[in-house]
mmCIF file of C-alpha atoms in Angstrom:
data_model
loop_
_atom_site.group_PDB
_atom_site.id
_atom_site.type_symbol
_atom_site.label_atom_id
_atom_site.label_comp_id
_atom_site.label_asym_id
_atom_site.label_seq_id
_atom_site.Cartn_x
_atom_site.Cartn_y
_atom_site.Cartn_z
ATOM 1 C CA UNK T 644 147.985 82.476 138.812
ATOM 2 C CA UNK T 645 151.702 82.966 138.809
ATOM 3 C CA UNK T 646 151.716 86.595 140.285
ATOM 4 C CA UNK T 647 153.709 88.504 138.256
ATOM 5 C CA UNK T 648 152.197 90.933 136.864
ATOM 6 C CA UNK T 649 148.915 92.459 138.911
ATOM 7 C CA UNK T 650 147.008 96.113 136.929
ATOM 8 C CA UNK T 651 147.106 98.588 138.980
ATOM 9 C CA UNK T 652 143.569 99.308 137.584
ATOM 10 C CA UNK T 653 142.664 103.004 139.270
ATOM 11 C CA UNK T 654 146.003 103.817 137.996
ATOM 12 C CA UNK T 655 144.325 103.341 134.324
ATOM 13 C CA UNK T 656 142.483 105.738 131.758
ATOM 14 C CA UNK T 657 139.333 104.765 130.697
ATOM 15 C CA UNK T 658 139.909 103.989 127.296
ATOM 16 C CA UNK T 659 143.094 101.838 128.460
ATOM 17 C CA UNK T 660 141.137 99.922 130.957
ATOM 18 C CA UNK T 661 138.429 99.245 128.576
ATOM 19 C CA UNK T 662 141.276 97.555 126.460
ATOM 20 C CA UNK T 663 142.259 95.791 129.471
ATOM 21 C CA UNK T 664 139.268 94.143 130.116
ATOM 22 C CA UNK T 665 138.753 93.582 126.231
ATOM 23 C CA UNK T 666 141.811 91.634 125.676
ATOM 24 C CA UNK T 667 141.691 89.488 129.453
ATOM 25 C CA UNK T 668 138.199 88.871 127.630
ATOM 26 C CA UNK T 669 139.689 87.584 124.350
ATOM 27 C CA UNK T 670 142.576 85.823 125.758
ATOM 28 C CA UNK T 671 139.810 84.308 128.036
ATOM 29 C CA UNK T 672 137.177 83.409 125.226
ATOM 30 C CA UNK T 673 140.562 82.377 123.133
ATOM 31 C CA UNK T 674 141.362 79.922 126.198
ATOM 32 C CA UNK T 675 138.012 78.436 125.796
ATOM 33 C CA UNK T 676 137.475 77.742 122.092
ATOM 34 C CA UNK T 677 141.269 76.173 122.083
ATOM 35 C CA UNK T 678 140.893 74.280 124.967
ATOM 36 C CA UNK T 679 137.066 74.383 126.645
ATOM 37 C CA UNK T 680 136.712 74.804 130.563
ATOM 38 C CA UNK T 681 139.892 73.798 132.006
ATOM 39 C CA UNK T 682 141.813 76.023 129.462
ATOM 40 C CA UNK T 683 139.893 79.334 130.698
ATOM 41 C CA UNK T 684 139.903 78.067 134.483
ATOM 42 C CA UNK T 685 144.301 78.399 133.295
ATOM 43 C CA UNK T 686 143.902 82.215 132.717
ATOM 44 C CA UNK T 687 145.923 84.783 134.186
ATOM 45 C CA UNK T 688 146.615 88.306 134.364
ATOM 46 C CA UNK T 689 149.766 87.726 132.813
ATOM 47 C CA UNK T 690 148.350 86.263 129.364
ATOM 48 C CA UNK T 691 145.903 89.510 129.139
ATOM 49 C CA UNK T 692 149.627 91.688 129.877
ATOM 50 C CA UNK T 693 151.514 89.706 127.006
ATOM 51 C CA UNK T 694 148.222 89.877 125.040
ATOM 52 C CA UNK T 695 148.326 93.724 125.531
ATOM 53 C CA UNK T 696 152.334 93.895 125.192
ATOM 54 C CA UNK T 697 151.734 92.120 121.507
ATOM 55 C CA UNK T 698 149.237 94.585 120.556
ATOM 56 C CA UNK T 699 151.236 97.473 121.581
ATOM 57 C CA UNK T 700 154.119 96.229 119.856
ATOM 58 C CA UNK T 701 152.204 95.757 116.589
ATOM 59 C CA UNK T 702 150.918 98.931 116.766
ATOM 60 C CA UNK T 703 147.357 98.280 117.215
ATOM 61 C CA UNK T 704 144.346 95.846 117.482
ATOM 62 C CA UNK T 705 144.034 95.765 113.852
ATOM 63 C CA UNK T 706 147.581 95.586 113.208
ATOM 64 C CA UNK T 707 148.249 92.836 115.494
ATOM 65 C CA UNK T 708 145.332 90.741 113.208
ATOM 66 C CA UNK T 709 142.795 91.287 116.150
ATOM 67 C CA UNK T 710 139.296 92.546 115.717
ATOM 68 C CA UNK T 711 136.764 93.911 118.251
ATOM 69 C CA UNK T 712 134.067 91.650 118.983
ATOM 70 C CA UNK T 713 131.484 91.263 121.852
ATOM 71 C CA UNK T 714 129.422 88.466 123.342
ATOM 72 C CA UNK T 715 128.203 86.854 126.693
ATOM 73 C CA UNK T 716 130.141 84.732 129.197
ATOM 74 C CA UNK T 717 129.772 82.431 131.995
ATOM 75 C CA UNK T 718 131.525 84.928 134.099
ATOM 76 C CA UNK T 719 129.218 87.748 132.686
ATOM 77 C CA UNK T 720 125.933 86.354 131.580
ATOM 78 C CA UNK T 721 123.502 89.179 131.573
ATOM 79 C CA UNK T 722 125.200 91.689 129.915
ATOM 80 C CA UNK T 723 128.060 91.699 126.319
ATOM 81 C CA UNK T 724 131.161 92.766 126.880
ATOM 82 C CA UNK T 725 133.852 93.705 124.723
ATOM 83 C CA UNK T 726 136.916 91.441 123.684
ATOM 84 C CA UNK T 727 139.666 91.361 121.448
ATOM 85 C CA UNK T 728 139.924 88.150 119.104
ATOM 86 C CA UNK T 729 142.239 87.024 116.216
ATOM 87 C CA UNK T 730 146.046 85.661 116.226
ATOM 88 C CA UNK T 731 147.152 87.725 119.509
ATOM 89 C CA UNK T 732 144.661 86.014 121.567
ATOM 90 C CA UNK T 733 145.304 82.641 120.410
ATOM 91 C CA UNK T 734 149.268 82.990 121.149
ATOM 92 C CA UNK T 735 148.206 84.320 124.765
ATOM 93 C CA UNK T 736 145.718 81.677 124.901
ATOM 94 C CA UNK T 737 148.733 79.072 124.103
ATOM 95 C CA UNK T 738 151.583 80.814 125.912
ATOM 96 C CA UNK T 739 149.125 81.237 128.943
ATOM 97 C CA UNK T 740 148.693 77.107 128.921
ATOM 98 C CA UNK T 741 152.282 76.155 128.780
ATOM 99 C CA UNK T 742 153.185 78.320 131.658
ATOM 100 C CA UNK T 743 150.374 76.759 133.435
ATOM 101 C CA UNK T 744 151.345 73.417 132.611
ATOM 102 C CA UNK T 745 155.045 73.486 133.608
ATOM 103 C CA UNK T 746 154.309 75.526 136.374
ATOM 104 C CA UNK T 747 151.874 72.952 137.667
ATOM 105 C CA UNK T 748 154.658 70.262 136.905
ATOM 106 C CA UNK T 749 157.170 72.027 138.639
ATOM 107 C CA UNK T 750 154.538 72.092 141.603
ATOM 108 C CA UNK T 751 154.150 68.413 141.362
ATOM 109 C CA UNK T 752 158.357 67.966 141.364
ATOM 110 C CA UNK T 753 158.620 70.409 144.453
ATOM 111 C CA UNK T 754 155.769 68.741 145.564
ATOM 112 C CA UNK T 755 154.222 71.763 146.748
ATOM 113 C CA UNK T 756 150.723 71.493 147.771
ATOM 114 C CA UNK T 757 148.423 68.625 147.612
ATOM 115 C CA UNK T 758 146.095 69.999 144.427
ATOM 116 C CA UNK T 759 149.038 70.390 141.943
ATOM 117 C CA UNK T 760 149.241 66.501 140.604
ATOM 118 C CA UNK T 761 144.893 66.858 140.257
ATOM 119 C CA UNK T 762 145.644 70.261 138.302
ATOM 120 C CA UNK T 763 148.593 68.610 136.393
ATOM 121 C CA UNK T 764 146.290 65.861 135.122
ATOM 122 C CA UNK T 765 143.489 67.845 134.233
ATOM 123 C CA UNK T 766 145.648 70.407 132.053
ATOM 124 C CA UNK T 767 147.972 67.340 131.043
ATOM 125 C CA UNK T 768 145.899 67.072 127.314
ATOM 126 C CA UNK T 769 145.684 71.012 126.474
ATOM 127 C CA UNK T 770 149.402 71.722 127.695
ATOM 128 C CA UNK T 771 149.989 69.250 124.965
ATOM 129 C CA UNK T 772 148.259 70.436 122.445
ATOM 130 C CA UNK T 773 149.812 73.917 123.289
ATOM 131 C CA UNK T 774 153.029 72.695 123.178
ATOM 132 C CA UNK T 775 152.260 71.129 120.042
ATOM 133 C CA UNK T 776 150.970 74.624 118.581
ATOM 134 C CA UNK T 777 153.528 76.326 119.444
ATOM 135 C CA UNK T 778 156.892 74.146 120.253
ATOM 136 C CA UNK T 779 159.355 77.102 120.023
ATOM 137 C CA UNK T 780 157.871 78.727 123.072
ATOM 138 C CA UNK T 781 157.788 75.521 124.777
ATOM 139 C CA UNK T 782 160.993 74.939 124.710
ATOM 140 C CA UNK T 783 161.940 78.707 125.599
ATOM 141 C CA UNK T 784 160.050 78.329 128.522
#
């Protein structure tokens, strides 16, 4: 959403792009138990990087409180895939929603774009409730 950060995916192992996918899968399902559609239609590439950044920097999935776990998606339906879950993907989950949030604010202020006050509304209750969760990021950001 915010174009940042884009994987250069070819440029990838396989084992590291199988993490990849895993945790933009857990900061996805993460996105959608915290906050239900809207929250996962929020997600970015640059939640899965910070999820992936946190992990690295605790030395591990395990080490970082996350756990392997698989299941089926909207997205992918016919087939499990692989995804990261625990604390990590609940803090990209979060951070991921108040950078939405005041970016889509900040949209609405420029007013850039006729969609940003619709997408403002609609995230208005989970950038809350983010913010809420996790008020020292907030007010970094």
């Amino acid at each position: 959403m915010f174009g940042y950060m884009i994987p250069d995916i070819p440029a990838l192992t396989a084992d590291q792009r199988a993490l990849f996918r895993a945790g933009y899968c857990g900061v996805c399902r993460a996105l959608g138990r915290r906050y239900g559609a809207v929250g996962r239609a929020a997600l970015s590439y640059d939640a899965a990087f910070a999820h992936l950044a946190l992990l690295c920097a605790a030395g591990g999935a395990e080490a970082a409180g996350c756990a392997f776990c698989s299941g089926r998606c909207a997205a992918h339906p016919f087939r499990k895939r692989p995804c990261l879950d625990g604390s990590a993907a609940e803090l990209a989950a979060d951070v991921d929603l108040i950078l939405t949030g005041f970016s889509l604010e900040d949209r609405v202020r420029d007013r850039d774009g006729v969609l940003a006050p619709l997408g403002a509304r609609l995230v208005r209750r989970s950038f809350e409730k983010a913010c809420a969760a996790r008020p020292a990021i907030a007010d970094a950001v």
